[in-house]
Each structure stands twice: as C-alpha cells, then as structure tokens.
Amino acid sequence: MQFWNKELETLPRQKLEELQFERLKKTIKKVYQKVPHYKKKFQDAGVNPSELKSLEDIKKFPFTTKEDLFVDYPYGLLTVAPEKVVRLHTSSGTTGKPKAIFFSKRDINNSAELIARCLVMTGATRGDILQNSMTYGLFTGAFVMHYGAEKVGILVIPAGPGNTERQINLMRDFGTTMIHITPSYALYVASVLYDKGIDPRKELKLKRAYLGAEPYSEETRRKIENMLGIDVYNCYGLTEMNGPGVGFECPYKEGLHIWEDNFLIEIIDPQTGKVLPDGEIGELVLTTLNREAMPLIRYRTRDLTRIIIEPCKCGRTHRRISRILGRSDDMFIVKGVNIFPQQIEQVLMGIKGVAQNYQIVLESYDEMVIKVEIDRELFDGKIEKLIKLKEEIIEKIRSATMVKPKVELLEPGTLPVSEGKAKRVIDKRTI
Ligand code: ADP
Ligand code: K
Ligand code: ZN
C-alpha cells in the first residue's frame, strides 16, 4: 500500500479530530469576521464562534445552501481580498446564474495535494500517463485533476472529452496508463474500441480509470473493468468543494474515503435537517476545514449517501462514504453535466410555437430526450416550420445547459396531463 502523505492519511482518529477542531475553529471565526452574510446568518441563528467548544457544536451553526452562493454574488463569500484569488470555476445553478467558486494560490496547491493523495492511493506513480478526458473550462473536473496528477509527476494528456477517434489514437500513440472520464463516455469509448476490432486488453497500456461526475452502479464498474481489462475507481466531488477528489476509492473499493483533515462530514435528514447517526442514509453536508479564499460552512450537497463506520483495511483513518445513492433535489445529470428541469423549462417557455406541456426522458447517462407539445397552428403550416422549431429548441437548450438534447415534437394533448405537480422528468436509469 503506497501513500502520498502517510502521516496525515493514517493519523490516529483522536489526533485527526483534534486537527479538525483546530481548523474548524479558525474557519468559523474567519467567516464570522470577514463575511457579512455569514455573520448575519450566525446572528439570525443566535450563535457566535465562541460557542464552538467541540466538533459536535457544529450542529448549532446554520447550513449553507446553494442559494447562499447567490447572495452578494459573486464575491460576497470571499474571506480574502478579491486580488488574492487566482482562479474561478463554476457549476450549473437553477436560476440562470452559475455557482462561482474562487481559489487562492494556496487553495489551488491544496486541491492538488488532495488529488495527489487520491491518485497515489490507487497505485499511480511517476511514469504513469493520465489521459484527462473531462471538460477543460469553467468546470472543475479536468483542471483540478490535472494539477494533482502533475504534482505526483504523472504525464498528463489534456485530451478533454469527445472526438473518440482521437481519444483512441492518443491512448495508442502515447501509451496512456490511466484515464479520467465519465462512466457514460467510458462505456462508449470501450464499445468503439471493440467495433474497430481493437482489443484494449492486448493493444493498450491502460491500467486504471477514474470515473465520476455522475452516478453509476457496481455493474457498470465491472462491465467497464472487464471490457478494458483495468481497475475502475469511483471519484466523487462537487465544484463547491474543489471538484473531484472529495471522495475517492482506495484499492479495496468498498466506499470512498473523504479527507477529513480538509472536510468535516455530516449526514442529515434532508427534510428536517437533523443530523443522523453514522451509518444511516441521508444528505451529505460538508464543511471546508482548510480553505483560504472561500470557506463554506455546513454546505448541503443534496447528495444522498451514508458513512461507513468500519475502519478500512488500507490503513487510512479517514472515513468512507458509500457511493452516491441519489439526490434530494430535482437536479439530474447527463454526460456528467448537472441540469435542473427549471433550466429546460425556462428555455422552452421562451420559444414561440411551444405549448405548455413537455417531458424530459432519461434512458441513459449520455442522452436526454425532450418531448415537447407544440401549438396546434404549427401543424397546419409547412414541414419547414417544424424542422426550424426543432432546431431552435435543440440549439437553445444546448447553449443553456451545454448538453445537446434529442427533441421530439408532439401534437398538443399527447403527453399525460397531471393533476397537481407535473412530473417533468422521467428517469428510467438505475444506479
Ligand atoms: P463534477 O465536475 O465533479 O461533476 P459538479 O459540481 O459539476 O462537479 O457536479 C457535482 C455533482 O455531480 C455532485 O453533487 C453529484 O451529484 C454528482 N457526482 C459527482 N461525482 C459523482 C460520483 N462519483 N458518483 C455520483 N455522483 C457524482
Ligand atoms: K456533475
Ligand atoms: Zn481504504
């Protein structure tokens, strides 16, 4: 078993909790002093930093939700001067504006440290070659992994997603040993390899894949492992918490370790907000313990999971969570991209010719089908009108969500009319 930072990764629980408490105190004090929005939230909840006498006392402090990120947007939650931040990443929001997260130089270095721990934990070393097939750009996925891998001394191929032909050429030409990719795209790449008569187990040097950004099942993992002849490691993260590397599997693949010297974990009942005992399924809530520019207190991830209580055979003392079991809100994920139904609705309702009723049908993780009822008068018109309308819908949704949908136009009255809250998203996928 190899380690990137053995001392911290195997710190005895008591020491680890002492370190957490020190860092938590600092963090709470800092946001109270530097962020008016946090100060107000604490005051409204009737707590102040001096009441934090143990880790348990975190329960007295209010949650941070994604809505809080839009108050005093975009710089309002910084605890440092804006000149101290050197990078911005964003993730989809519900109301048109993206959630914005800022990194200082120290934060960038620290997020790379955490990824280095993750990669080395899975057996990666200097000399490995990582094909980074996540999206480079505003999303965290590719960049954060990139810097972490470089830190280990791994050669990074910044491939980005798509262009499968080129992905395969890169793997062959440069002897890729590891790939960072969404599970849905990994399945596709594997199938294209077989279609081309390439047996990846014989003709590629691939050893491991890091799969995340969307949920997938144990069966999908096995399938990808068998098709490619590799080890697949589940990699969980969210932009608000640096992106990838928040939860990461070790070689035992029995849950995802969370670096608890950097994140304080709680599991709550999403309805009542009550903290649940270890082992119960609920919403993951995270507090950053080592972030300089933009600490977040009790951030509600909306992801459902549970804490695994038993210590891990790998020797790391940082606890694990189960794979993500679902979401407590209505966000869904296609091609690794987070989408809220409201984003689709906003686009559709702004297009002339679209009637009230629509449905989003999800059969796989790499495609979304949008069924749209159209105004009756369009049926009397020419076919070009329908083609144009369809193209307009595809283009506007692609530009709003970054994912190109499949669109089906329907006669008015085709979709079921619901009493009460309409069921807009039909998710047929299973994890
Ligand atoms: P990322 O680029 O890491 O996907 P986003 O902020 O765009 O970051 O998306 C974060 C959300 O993606 C998480 O809250 C979770 O719902 C989902 N997600 C990320 N990784 C995984 C994973 N390994 N398994 C299940 N869901 C995941
Ligand atoms: K995602
Ligand atoms: Zn382990």
PDB file of N, CA, C and O and ligand atoms in Angstrom, residues 1 121 248-255 257 311-316 318 320, ligand 3:
ATOM      1  N   MET A   1       0.848  -1.205   0.000  1.00  0.00           N
ATOM      2  CA  MET A   1       0.000   0.000   0.000  1.00  0.00           C
ATOM      3  C   MET A   1       0.875   1.243   0.000  1.00  0.00           C
ATOM      4  O   MET A   1       1.706   1.412   0.881  1.00  0.00           O
ATOM      5  N   MET A 121      -2.948   6.719  -3.785  1.00  0.00           N
ATOM      6  CA  MET A 121      -3.703   5.686  -3.060  1.00  0.00           C
ATOM      7  C   MET A 121      -4.109   4.528  -3.979  1.00  0.00           C
ATOM      8  O   MET A 121      -4.160   3.382  -3.553  1.00  0.00           O
ATOM      9  N   PHE A 248     -12.943   9.384  -2.692  1.00  0.00           N
ATOM     10  CA  PHE A 248     -12.156   8.626  -3.681  1.00  0.00           C
ATOM     11  C   PHE A 248     -11.941   7.223  -3.143  1.00  0.00           C
ATOM     12  O   PHE A 248     -11.681   7.035  -1.954  1.00  0.00           O
ATOM     13  N   GLU A 249     -12.046   6.244  -4.029  1.00  0.00           N
ATOM     14  CA  GLU A 249     -11.860   4.865  -3.584  1.00  0.00           C
ATOM     15  C   GLU A 249     -10.386   4.494  -3.458  1.00  0.00           C
ATOM     16  O   GLU A 249      -9.550   4.944  -4.237  1.00  0.00           O
ATOM     17  N   CYS A 250     -10.120   3.626  -2.485  1.00  0.00           N
ATOM     18  CA  CYS A 250      -8.793   3.019  -2.360  1.00  0.00           C
ATOM     19  C   CYS A 250      -8.863   1.646  -3.048  1.00  0.00           C
ATOM     20  O   CYS A 250      -9.920   1.269  -3.552  1.00  0.00           O
ATOM     21  N   PRO A 251      -7.780   0.893  -3.081  1.00  0.00           N
ATOM     22  CA  PRO A 251      -7.810  -0.374  -3.809  1.00  0.00           C
ATOM     23  C   PRO A 251      -8.862  -1.373  -3.312  1.00  0.00           C
ATOM     24  O   PRO A 251      -9.200  -2.314  -4.026  1.00  0.00           O
ATOM     25  N   TYR A 252      -9.394  -1.214  -2.111  1.00  0.00           N
ATOM     26  CA  TYR A 252     -10.425  -2.143  -1.642  1.00  0.00           C
ATOM     27  C   TYR A 252     -11.790  -1.854  -2.250  1.00  0.00           C
ATOM     28  O   TYR A 252     -12.688  -2.702  -2.206  1.00  0.00           O
ATOM     29  N   LYS A 253     -11.959  -0.654  -2.792  1.00  0.00           N
ATOM     30  CA  LYS A 253     -13.195  -0.287  -3.500  1.00  0.00           C
ATOM     31  C   LYS A 253     -14.454  -0.592  -2.690  1.00  0.00           C
ATOM     32  O   LYS A 253     -15.428  -1.138  -3.211  1.00  0.00           O
ATOM     33  N   GLU A 254     -14.390  -0.301  -1.408  1.00  0.00           N
ATOM     34  CA  GLU A 254     -15.567  -0.505  -0.557  1.00  0.00           C
ATOM     35  C   GLU A 254     -15.962   0.817   0.081  1.00  0.00           C
ATOM     36  O   GLU A 254     -15.916   0.981   1.287  1.00  0.00           O
ATOM     37  N   GLY A 255     -16.301   1.772  -0.743  1.00  0.00           N
ATOM     38  CA  GLY A 255     -16.627   3.100  -0.249  1.00  0.00           C
ATOM     39  C   GLY A 255     -15.539   4.092  -0.614  1.00  0.00           C
ATOM     40  O   GLY A 255     -14.437   3.711  -1.007  1.00  0.00           O
ATOM     41  N   HIS A 257     -13.141   7.216   0.457  1.00  0.00           N
ATOM     42  CA  HIS A 257     -12.527   7.953   1.560  1.00  0.00           C
ATOM     43  C   HIS A 257     -12.730   9.453   1.348  1.00  0.00           C
ATOM     44  O   HIS A 257     -12.609   9.947   0.233  1.00  0.00           O
ATOM     45  N   PRO A 311     -13.434   0.711  10.137  1.00  0.00           N
ATOM     46  CA  PRO A 311     -12.165   1.212   9.608  1.00  0.00           C
ATOM     47  C   PRO A 311     -11.798   0.466   8.329  1.00  0.00           C
ATOM     48  O   PRO A 311     -12.172  -0.699   8.166  1.00  0.00           O
ATOM     49  N   CYS A 312     -11.071   1.111   7.432  1.00  0.00           N
ATOM     50  CA  CYS A 312     -10.745   0.487   6.146  1.00  0.00           C
ATOM     51  C   CYS A 312      -9.475  -0.344   6.260  1.00  0.00           C
ATOM     52  O   CYS A 312      -8.538   0.019   6.965  1.00  0.00           O
ATOM     53  N   LYS A 313      -9.469  -1.445   5.509  1.00  0.00           N
ATOM     54  CA  LYS A 313      -8.318  -2.352   5.521  1.00  0.00           C
ATOM     55  C   LYS A 313      -7.043  -1.702   4.984  1.00  0.00           C
ATOM     56  O   LYS A 313      -5.954  -2.199   5.213  1.00  0.00           O
ATOM     57  N   CYS A 314      -7.184  -0.587   4.277  1.00  0.00           N
ATOM     58  CA  CYS A 314      -5.999   0.036   3.680  1.00  0.00           C
ATOM     59  C   CYS A 314      -5.152   0.776   4.714  1.00  0.00           C
ATOM     60  O   CYS A 314      -4.033   1.185   4.421  1.00  0.00           O
ATOM     61  N   GLY A 315      -5.708   0.985   5.912  1.00  0.00           N
ATOM     62  CA  GLY A 315      -4.931   1.642   6.964  1.00  0.00           C
ATOM     63  C   GLY A 315      -5.193   3.137   7.079  1.00  0.00           C
ATOM     64  O   GLY A 315      -4.732   3.778   8.022  1.00  0.00           O
ATOM     65  N   ARG A 316      -5.924   3.678   6.131  1.00  0.00           N
ATOM     66  CA  ARG A 316      -6.242   5.111   6.248  1.00  0.00           C
ATOM     67  C   ARG A 316      -7.300   5.285   7.322  1.00  0.00           C
ATOM     68  O   ARG A 316      -8.245   4.493   7.399  1.00  0.00           O
ATOM     69  N   HIS A 318      -9.166   8.040   7.613  1.00  0.00           N
ATOM     70  CA  HIS A 318     -10.221   8.936   7.145  1.00  0.00           C
ATOM     71  C   HIS A 318     -11.416   8.089   6.710  1.00  0.00           C
ATOM     72  O   HIS A 318     -11.263   7.145   5.941  1.00  0.00           O
ATOM     73  N   ARG A 320     -15.072   6.607   5.261  1.00  0.00           N
ATOM     74  CA  ARG A 320     -15.573   6.464   3.897  1.00  0.00           C
ATOM     75  C   ARG A 320     -17.079   6.739   3.845  1.00  0.00           C
ATOM     76  O   ARG A 320     -17.774   6.602   4.840  1.00  0.00           O
TER      77      ARG A 320
HETATM   78 ZN    ZN B   3      -9.200   2.324   2.220  1.00  0.00          ZN
END
